Tab-separated table of N, CA and C in Angstrom:
chain	number	residue	atom	x	y	z
N	1	MET	N	121.769	90.418	105.583
N	1	MET	CA	122.259	89.076	105.532
N	1	MET	C	121.171	88.273	104.516
N	2	SER	N	121.656	87.773	103.569
N	2	SER	CA	120.808	87.051	102.678
N	2	SER	C	120.866	85.617	103.076
N	3	LEU	N	119.674	84.921	103.006
N	3	LEU	CA	119.668	83.627	103.377
N	3	LEU	C	119.893	82.714	102.217
N	4	LYS	N	120.636	81.543	102.385
N	4	LYS	CA	120.885	80.614	101.284
N	4	LYS	C	120.585	79.183	101.945
N	5	CYS	N	119.939	78.434	100.990
N	5	CYS	CA	119.676	77.054	101.423
N	5	CYS	C	120.877	76.295	101.639
N	6	PRO	N	120.992	75.593	102.810
N	6	PRO	CA	122.315	74.812	103.030
N	6	PRO	C	122.393	73.606	102.143
N	7	PHE	N	121.381	73.064	101.518
N	7	PHE	CA	121.344	71.976	100.785
N	7	PHE	C	121.663	72.250	99.344
N	8	CYS	N	121.038	73.235	98.731
N	8	CYS	CA	121.281	73.529	97.229
N	8	CYS	C	121.824	74.907	97.003
N	9	ASN	N	122.070	75.877	98.055
N	9	ASN	CA	122.607	77.099	97.997
N	9	ASN	C	121.903	78.153	97.256
N	10	SER	N	120.445	77.906	97.221
N	10	SER	CA	119.637	78.796	96.407
N	10	SER	C	119.219	79.900	97.387
N	11	PRO	N	119.158	81.189	96.751
N	11	PRO	CA	118.802	82.234	97.624
N	11	PRO	C	117.316	82.518	97.691
N	12	GLU	N	116.449	81.581	97.122
N	12	GLU	CA	115.030	81.793	97.018
N	12	GLU	C	114.534	81.031	98.378
N	13	ILE	N	114.395	81.737	99.421
N	13	ILE	CA	113.968	81.153	100.612
N	13	ILE	C	112.653	81.933	101.174
N	14	ALA	N	111.758	81.155	101.633
N	14	ALA	CA	110.488	81.622	102.200
N	14	ALA	C	110.526	81.339	103.772
N	15	SER	N	110.267	82.345	104.497
N	15	SER	CA	110.342	82.293	105.942
N	15	SER	C	108.949	81.980	106.472
N	16	LEU	N	108.527	80.937	107.065
N	16	LEU	CA	107.326	80.601	107.698
N	16	LEU	C	107.302	81.071	109.059
N	17	ARG	N	106.208	81.757	109.405
N	17	ARG	CA	106.204	82.123	110.906
N	17	ARG	C	104.927	81.509	111.428
N	18	THR	N	105.008	80.273	111.515
N	18	THR	CA	103.826	79.551	112.100
N	18	THR	C	103.782	79.790	113.526
N	19	ALA	N	104.708	79.586	114.375
N	19	ALA	CA	104.634	79.750	115.746
N	19	ALA	C	104.426	81.157	116.118
N	20	MET	N	104.941	82.187	115.441
N	20	MET	CA	104.705	83.570	115.712
N	20	MET	C	103.234	83.855	115.522
N	21	ASN	N	102.557	83.509	114.553
N	21	ASN	CA	101.134	83.753	114.322
N	21	ASN	C	100.347	83.113	115.402
N	22	ILE	N	100.602	81.860	115.721
N	22	ILE	CA	99.781	81.118	116.734
N	22	ILE	C	99.964	81.807	118.030
N	23	THR	N	101.176	82.071	118.448
N	23	THR	CA	101.413	82.600	119.736
N	23	THR	C	100.906	84.058	119.933
N	24	ALA	N	101.106	84.706	118.882
N	24	ALA	CA	100.443	86.131	118.980
N	24	ALA	C	98.869	86.101	119.119
N	25	ALA	N	98.322	85.236	118.427
N	25	ALA	CA	96.803	85.099	118.581
N	25	ALA	C	96.464	84.689	119.956
N	26	ILE	N	97.149	83.695	120.352
N	26	ILE	CA	96.790	83.140	121.787
N	26	ILE	C	97.136	84.315	122.700
N	27	GLY	N	98.280	85.015	122.668
N	27	GLY	CA	98.544	86.060	123.515
N	27	GLY	C	97.612	87.249	123.543
N	28	ALA	N	97.147	87.558	122.327
N	28	ALA	CA	96.068	88.524	122.231
N	28	ALA	C	94.827	88.294	122.929
N	29	VAL	N	94.370	87.100	122.807
N	29	VAL	CA	93.128	86.655	123.389
N	29	VAL	C	93.238	86.507	124.931
N	30	GLY	N	94.412	85.889	125.374
N	30	GLY	CA	94.719	85.979	126.755
N	30	GLY	C	94.823	87.347	127.455
N	31	GLY	N	95.583	88.155	126.754
N	31	GLY	CA	95.705	89.574	127.297
N	31	GLY	C	94.360	90.334	127.306
N	32	ALA	N	93.602	90.086	126.253
N	32	ALA	CA	92.292	90.762	126.282
N	32	ALA	C	91.438	90.357	127.269
N	33	ALA	N	91.367	89.044	127.674
N	33	ALA	CA	90.650	88.391	128.652
N	33	ALA	C	91.140	88.934	130.139
N	34	ARG	N	92.410	89.034	130.199
N	34	ARG	CA	93.010	89.571	131.525
N	34	ARG	C	92.694	91.038	131.646
N	35	GLY	N	92.783	91.774	130.647
N	35	GLY	CA	92.469	93.145	130.743
N	35	GLY	C	90.957	93.471	130.995
N	36	VAL	N	90.100	92.755	130.506
N	36	VAL	CA	88.714	92.907	130.721
N	36	VAL	C	88.329	92.468	132.270
N	37	SER	N	88.939	91.331	132.617
N	37	SER	CA	88.669	90.942	133.934
N	37	SER	C	89.150	91.807	135.046
N	38	ALA	N	90.346	92.413	134.691
N	38	ALA	CA	90.938	93.360	135.763
N	38	ALA	C	90.182	94.577	135.676
N	39	ALA	N	89.584	95.031	134.557
N	39	ALA	CA	88.840	96.261	134.610
N	39	ALA	C	87.447	96.051	135.266
N	40	LEU	N	86.770	94.878	135.038
N	40	LEU	CA	85.589	94.648	135.767
N	40	LEU	C	85.835	94.468	137.227
N	41	LEU	N	86.894	93.803	137.636
N	41	LEU	CA	87.142	93.602	139.155
N	41	LEU	C	87.446	95.039	139.726
N	42	GLY	N	88.141	95.938	139.028
N	42	GLY	CA	88.357	97.337	139.542
N	42	GLY	C	87.051	98.180	139.555
N	43	SER	N	86.146	97.883	138.664
N	43	SER	CA	84.935	98.681	138.605
N	43	SER	C	83.998	98.366	139.796
N	44	GLN	N	84.114	97.205	140.402
N	44	GLN	CA	83.309	96.877	141.570
N	44	GLN	C	83.672	97.534	142.785
N	45	ALA	N	84.919	98.179	142.792
N	45	ALA	CA	85.446	98.680	144.000
N	45	ALA	C	84.646	99.941	144.341
N	46	GLY	N	84.341	100.749	143.501
N	46	GLY	CA	83.709	102.189	143.958
N	46	GLY	C	82.500	102.445	143.185
N	47	ALA	N	81.484	103.060	143.803
N	47	ALA	CA	80.220	103.641	143.245
N	47	ALA	C	80.064	105.062	143.514
N	48	ILE	N	80.672	105.870	142.914
N	48	ILE	CA	80.551	107.256	143.292
N	48	ILE	C	79.542	108.011	142.423
N	49	ALA	N	79.489	107.685	141.188
N	49	ALA	CA	78.505	108.386	140.103
N	49	ALA	C	77.108	107.865	140.020
N	50	GLY	N	76.927	106.817	140.966
N	50	GLY	CA	75.435	106.188	140.775
N	50	GLY	C	75.461	105.149	139.639
N	51	PRO	N	74.274	104.632	139.421
N	51	PRO	CA	74.095	103.462	138.624
N	51	PRO	C	74.564	103.713	137.020
N	52	ILE	N	74.278	104.847	136.556
N	52	ILE	CA	74.597	105.225	135.185
N	52	ILE	C	76.148	105.330	135.081
N	53	GLY	N	76.773	106.087	135.992
N	53	GLY	CA	78.250	106.150	136.142
N	53	GLY	C	78.818	104.868	136.285
N	54	ILE	N	78.304	103.927	137.107
N	54	ILE	CA	78.871	102.563	137.239
N	54	ILE	C	78.851	101.905	135.865
N	55	THR	N	77.722	101.914	135.199
N	55	THR	CA	77.551	101.293	133.946
N	55	THR	C	78.452	101.713	132.915
N	56	LEU	N	78.560	102.989	132.817
N	56	LEU	CA	79.490	103.515	131.793
N	56	LEU	C	80.848	103.422	132.043
N	57	GLY	N	81.243	103.511	133.400
N	57	GLY	CA	82.587	103.145	133.819
N	57	GLY	C	82.961	101.758	133.604
N	58	THR	N	82.133	100.944	133.836
N	58	THR	CA	82.416	99.529	133.706
N	58	THR	C	82.630	99.020	132.114
N	59	VAL	N	81.760	99.575	131.293
N	59	VAL	CA	81.803	99.212	129.995
N	59	VAL	C	83.072	99.826	129.339
N	60	SER	N	83.288	101.239	129.651
N	60	SER	CA	84.351	101.754	129.111
N	60	SER	C	85.823	101.127	129.530
N	61	GLY	N	85.823	100.877	130.900
N	61	GLY	CA	87.041	100.259	131.436
N	61	GLY	C	87.242	98.940	130.952
N	62	ALA	N	86.191	98.182	130.572
N	62	ALA	CA	86.362	96.812	130.124
N	62	ALA	C	86.806	96.829	128.641
N	63	LEU	N	86.353	97.906	127.909
N	63	LEU	CA	86.799	98.010	126.547
N	63	LEU	C	88.234	98.343	126.464
N	64	LEU	N	88.578	99.505	127.191
N	64	LEU	CA	89.909	99.806	127.350
N	64	LEU	C	91.033	98.806	127.798
N	65	GLY	N	90.502	98.101	128.939
N	65	GLY	CA	91.328	97.095	129.376
N	65	GLY	C	91.509	95.947	128.396
N	66	GLY	N	90.457	95.575	127.710
N	66	GLY	CA	90.716	94.494	126.698
N	66	GLY	C	91.572	94.843	125.623
N	67	LEU	N	91.472	96.171	125.136
N	67	LEU	CA	92.305	96.687	123.982
N	67	LEU	C	93.732	96.702	124.467
N	68	VAL	N	94.083	97.199	125.640
N	68	VAL	CA	95.400	97.379	126.171
N	68	VAL	C	95.951	95.942	126.381
N	69	GLY	N	95.163	95.115	127.068
N	69	GLY	CA	95.622	93.777	127.436
N	69	GLY	C	95.877	93.022	126.209
N	70	GLY	N	94.923	93.089	125.173
N	70	GLY	CA	95.127	92.341	123.935
N	70	GLY	C	96.440	92.800	123.194
N	71	ALA	N	96.718	93.992	123.122
N	71	ALA	CA	97.954	94.528	122.332
N	71	ALA	C	99.126	94.053	123.185
N	72	GLY	N	99.146	94.107	124.423
N	72	GLY	CA	100.376	93.614	125.179
N	72	GLY	C	100.636	92.065	125.034
N	73	GLY	N	99.467	91.383	125.149
N	73	GLY	CA	99.519	89.902	124.989
N	73	GLY	C	99.985	89.481	123.652
N	74	CYS	N	99.472	90.238	122.652
N	74	CYS	CA	99.892	89.928	121.264
N	74	CYS	C	101.443	90.160	121.093
N	75	ALA	N	101.940	91.211	121.548
N	75	ALA	CA	103.280	91.517	121.482
N	75	ALA	C	104.198	90.586	122.190
N	76	LEU	N	103.764	90.147	123.415
N	76	LEU	CA	104.559	89.072	124.048
N	76	LEU	C	104.459	87.898	123.415
N	77	GLY	N	103.276	87.471	122.844
N	77	GLY	CA	103.104	86.189	122.162
N	77	GLY	C	103.831	86.154	120.989
N	78	ALA	N	104.023	87.265	120.222
N	78	ALA	CA	104.773	87.330	118.984
N	78	ALA	C	106.346	87.256	119.185
N	79	GLN	N	106.698	87.817	120.304
N	79	GLN	CA	108.202	87.562	120.612
N	79	GLN	C	108.449	86.213	121.003
N	80	LEU	N	107.627	85.457	121.758
N	80	LEU	CA	107.817	84.125	122.045
N	80	LEU	C	107.821	83.221	120.692
N	81	GLY	N	106.987	83.481	119.932
N	81	GLY	CA	106.774	82.790	118.734
N	81	GLY	C	107.976	82.926	117.807
N	82	LYS	N	108.520	84.180	117.806
N	82	LYS	CA	109.587	84.505	116.866
N	82	LYS	C	110.778	83.731	117.353
N	83	ARG	N	110.963	83.519	118.701
N	83	ARG	CA	112.164	82.708	119.223
N	83	ARG	C	111.905	81.334	118.910
N	84	LEU	N	110.615	80.773	118.975
N	84	LEU	CA	110.380	79.394	118.731
N	84	LEU	C	110.650	79.025	117.260
N	85	ASP	N	110.173	79.934	116.414
N	85	ASP	CA	110.449	79.887	114.969
N	85	ASP	C	111.933	79.875	114.669
N	86	ARG	N	112.654	80.714	115.290
N	86	ARG	CA	114.152	80.864	114.964
N	86	ARG	C	114.831	79.662	115.441
N	87	HIS	N	114.740	79.200	116.726
N	87	HIS	CA	115.552	78.204	117.355
N	87	HIS	C	115.013	76.846	117.413
N	88	VAL	N	113.738	76.737	117.296
N	88	VAL	CA	113.207	75.349	117.594
N	88	VAL	C	112.590	74.718	116.258
N	89	LEU	N	111.755	75.424	115.605
N	89	LEU	CA	111.051	74.938	114.458
N	89	LEU	C	111.811	75.190	113.176
N	90	SER	N	111.683	74.342	112.207
N	90	SER	CA	112.488	74.642	110.902
N	90	SER	C	111.533	75.565	110.040
N	91	ASN	N	111.840	76.886	110.217
N	91	ASN	CA	110.775	77.798	109.602
N	91	ASN	C	111.227	78.411	108.271
N	92	ASN	N	112.280	78.007	107.727
N	92	ASN	CA	112.747	78.459	106.471
N	92	ASN	C	112.637	77.461	105.519
N	93	LEU	N	112.114	77.684	104.336
N	93	LEU	CA	111.745	76.753	103.310
N	93	LEU	C	112.357	77.344	101.985
N	94	CYS	N	113.141	76.357	101.373
N	94	CYS	CA	113.759	76.695	100.115
N	94	CYS	C	112.839	76.270	99.009
N	95	LEU	N	112.565	77.372	98.290
N	95	LEU	CA	111.532	77.322	97.107
N	95	LEU	C	111.957	76.500	95.979
N	96	ILE	N	113.244	76.150	95.873
N	96	ILE	CA	113.806	75.379	94.779
N	96	ILE	C	113.685	73.904	95.071
N	97	CYS	N	114.337	73.540	96.160
N	97	CYS	CA	114.538	72.034	96.542
N	97	CYS	C	113.460	71.523	97.611
N	98	GLY	N	112.844	72.461	98.300
N	98	GLY	CA	111.899	72.119	99.347
N	98	GLY	C	112.520	71.694	100.682
N	99	HIS	N	113.814	72.066	100.927
N	99	HIS	CA	114.390	71.700	102.200
N	99	HIS	C	114.046	72.783	103.151
N	100	ARG	N	113.634	72.259	104.393
N	100	ARG	CA	113.352	73.103	105.554
N	100	ARG	C	114.521	73.153	106.490
N	101	PHE	N	114.840	74.458	107.027
N	101	PHE	CA	116.091	74.522	107.898
N	101	PHE	C	115.851	75.727	108.869
N	102	ASN	N	116.634	75.705	109.933
N	102	ASN	CA	116.624	76.735	110.805
N	102	ASN	C	117.788	77.852	110.496
N	103	LEU	N	117.601	78.911	111.074
N	103	LEU	CA	118.695	79.916	110.951
N	103	LEU	C	119.929	79.462	111.618
N	104	PRO	N	121.098	79.775	111.096
N	104	PRO	CA	122.282	79.451	111.958
N	104	PRO	C	122.454	80.274	113.141
N	105	THR	N	122.784	79.575	114.288
N	105	THR	CA	122.973	80.204	115.532
N	105	THR	C	124.322	80.953	115.748
């Protein structure tokens, strides 16, 4: 499906993804923070391998938790932002006449 400007019928359209970029970044930061905090909370539960094992386990768990949480948060934030861009914000810009519009529902 090719987009055309509803005002001037031009096919030269730029899709702005403002909400998707912002919500993906917020989701990534929030997910990483949640992943790190969950890993650190879980690392306090057991102390089997001594002080060195606790330190290595805590650091590696926090890194992996942050990476996984950040990726999941980014994906969820991007989905939310995509829906906001599509249905709420006028994210399509006609490069000829400058008209901003939403996709038809």
